Amino acid sequence: MFQKLWLTTGKNYYSHDKPLQYFLSHLNFKPDADLDALGHYVSTKMIEEAYYVDHYAKPILKMWSVRGEEINYVEVSPSHLQTLYDLLRHGVVSKTITGERDLLYHFISGYVISDAGFFCTITLTEQTAYGLAKYGSDEVKATYLPNFLKREKPWMGATFYTEVQAGSDLGGLETVAQQSGDGKWRLRGIKYFTSNVGLADAAIITAKPTPPRPGAKGVATFFAPAYLPNGRPNWKILRLKDKLGTVTVPTGEVELRDTDAHLLGTLDIGIYIALEILTIARIDNSTAGLGLARKALWEAYLYGNERRAFGKRLVEHPLYLRDLVEMEAKLQATLLYTLTAAKTFSDVAYAERPPYSPAYYYARLHTHIVKNLAAWTSIEITRYSMELMGGIGFLEEFPMAKIHRDALVTAIWEGTSNIQSLDMAEAFYRKDAGKALLEDLATRINKLRDEEARHKLTAALQNIKDFATEALKDGVELHSKKLLAMLGKATAATYYQEWAEDSGEQWATALSKIYLYTEVIDKEIDSNLVRKGGEGLQWML
């Protein structure tokens, strides 16, 4: 019966998604049966559970036991918890920690799962296990890492970074870390946004060792279990947040009261470890946001294929079809770029440690660009897909409202557009990764067979170079957001055109032209492009 509410119920979000399969083949990704099973599970089980939790079963904080003990219990439905365990059973965290698959496997799972709440838990678990596996001491890893690899009821994680006065500005942290005579660390402070609190069995926590040093260089990164060996909570949950979306992940405030913790890495590289772990979440934010966009557009397409108005189906109306193909082109181009960026980071992640090589900063540069591009693509497509369904799309009893509410957070989580702009500028100019990106784009563009695309993208690339040079004269920060957007669209258009030419598919050629015209050069598209591009949507039926 749920299929009467959610039209894509039963569609395999992995194997039935033909553009995804084309792009993974293009990136030489080795197929995996667990991802196919995950795609089926998400469309037949998870989306219904996510819908129900969002509407009727929000997490509830229970602070005290019947005996008056402080228990930090966040109550969720048994099926909510089982859904998380089911998702983890597909290896979306464990396979990357054991080395069976690289991080790209995990990032792809984000696109397939995409529910911003459920996948937030998965992301935080990946981050926690990654930080522990890469930077934990041998003793700490031996004690805790096996818990994340269990098939039955594996541990889940969290990251406690944000404070009231210090969100993206990690240098402003006031949480302190004190090392006792026995060498153990204890943390004191309040963390203001702590997602997955109450479900997490452990967390990555940022703090400043005493005496605290000013600025970000004074930050250290720690691993801490949620409960002590005697069963007592290692921190106190103060409250849960009431949020616009992402209801399926509890987000709260936490007080650290002499919280037992283990240092990750060394004190001098703590801020780098924290930001490296954050990079995983930024890529997850990008792939999952585009997964939300795919689900929304898929719903709108199926609805438009059935709904009739003025004597014919909505998809037979030129305006409706044009809307669909423009969004499909934007989604596909952004997805290909995002997956390419995810692979670029995945290729260097475990091999790199501070001080990082140019290859790491090149990967990081792409991360900032796609995080911004994917977030705004997700927000735009989910909003417009809602509009394409008319009043039905605006009703909470159907999926589109939840999908769009969840998509809105993608521009906020893991650093807003302004933060991505600043971080991009640092990697682009100070780390000299911009030079490598511009050279790579020039090489790719010069090899394009389509003369118009080659000419227009060459001009776009020159505009970027000129703008980047002028920005240095007037102040990089002021112009960094425009540069971020220019880089995103030009890179996505280049990668997409390159792939379309290799594919030999007429619909791919049409969609790549549509993206070039609508996102890079502002040229009107004609009916032939719309018709050909529309053929590239028929796989959704």
Short mmCIF file of N, CA and C in Angstrom, two decimals, residues 322 513-514 523-533:
data_model
loop_
_atom_site.label_atom_id
_atom_site.label_comp_id
_atom_site.label_asym_id
_atom_site.label_seq_id
_atom_site.Cartn_x
_atom_site.Cartn_y
_atom_site.Cartn_z
N ARG A 322 10.47 20.02 -20.71
CA ARG A 322 11.67 20.85 -20.65
C ARG A 322 12.17 20.97 -19.21
N LYS A 513 24.55 19.04 -23.78
CA LYS A 513 24.36 20.35 -24.41
C LYS A 513 23.43 21.22 -23.57
N ILE A 514 22.37 20.60 -23.08
CA ILE A 514 21.41 21.34 -22.26
C ILE A 514 22.09 21.90 -21.01
N LYS A 523 22.44 29.95 -23.24
CA LYS A 523 21.93 29.87 -24.61
C LYS A 523 20.62 29.10 -24.60
N GLU A 524 19.65 29.57 -25.35
CA GLU A 524 18.34 28.93 -25.37
C GLU A 524 18.43 27.54 -26.00
N ILE A 525 17.68 26.60 -25.42
CA ILE A 525 17.65 25.24 -25.96
C ILE A 525 16.45 25.09 -26.89
N ASP A 526 16.55 24.20 -27.88
CA ASP A 526 15.46 24.05 -28.84
C ASP A 526 14.70 22.75 -28.59
N SER A 527 13.62 22.58 -29.34
CA SER A 527 12.72 21.45 -29.14
C SER A 527 13.40 20.12 -29.43
N ASN A 528 14.35 20.12 -30.36
CA ASN A 528 15.05 18.88 -30.69
C ASN A 528 15.88 18.40 -29.50
N LEU A 529 16.57 19.33 -28.83
CA LEU A 529 17.35 18.97 -27.65
C LEU A 529 16.44 18.45 -26.54
N VAL A 530 15.30 19.09 -26.36
CA VAL A 530 14.37 18.65 -25.32
C VAL A 530 13.86 17.26 -25.63
N ARG A 531 13.50 17.03 -26.90
CA ARG A 531 12.98 15.71 -27.28
C ARG A 531 14.04 14.63 -27.09
N LYS A 532 15.26 14.88 -27.58
CA LYS A 532 16.33 13.90 -27.43
C LYS A 532 16.71 13.71 -25.96
N GLY A 533 16.77 14.80 -25.23
CA GLY A 533 17.08 14.69 -23.81
C GLY A 533 16.02 13.91 -23.06
#
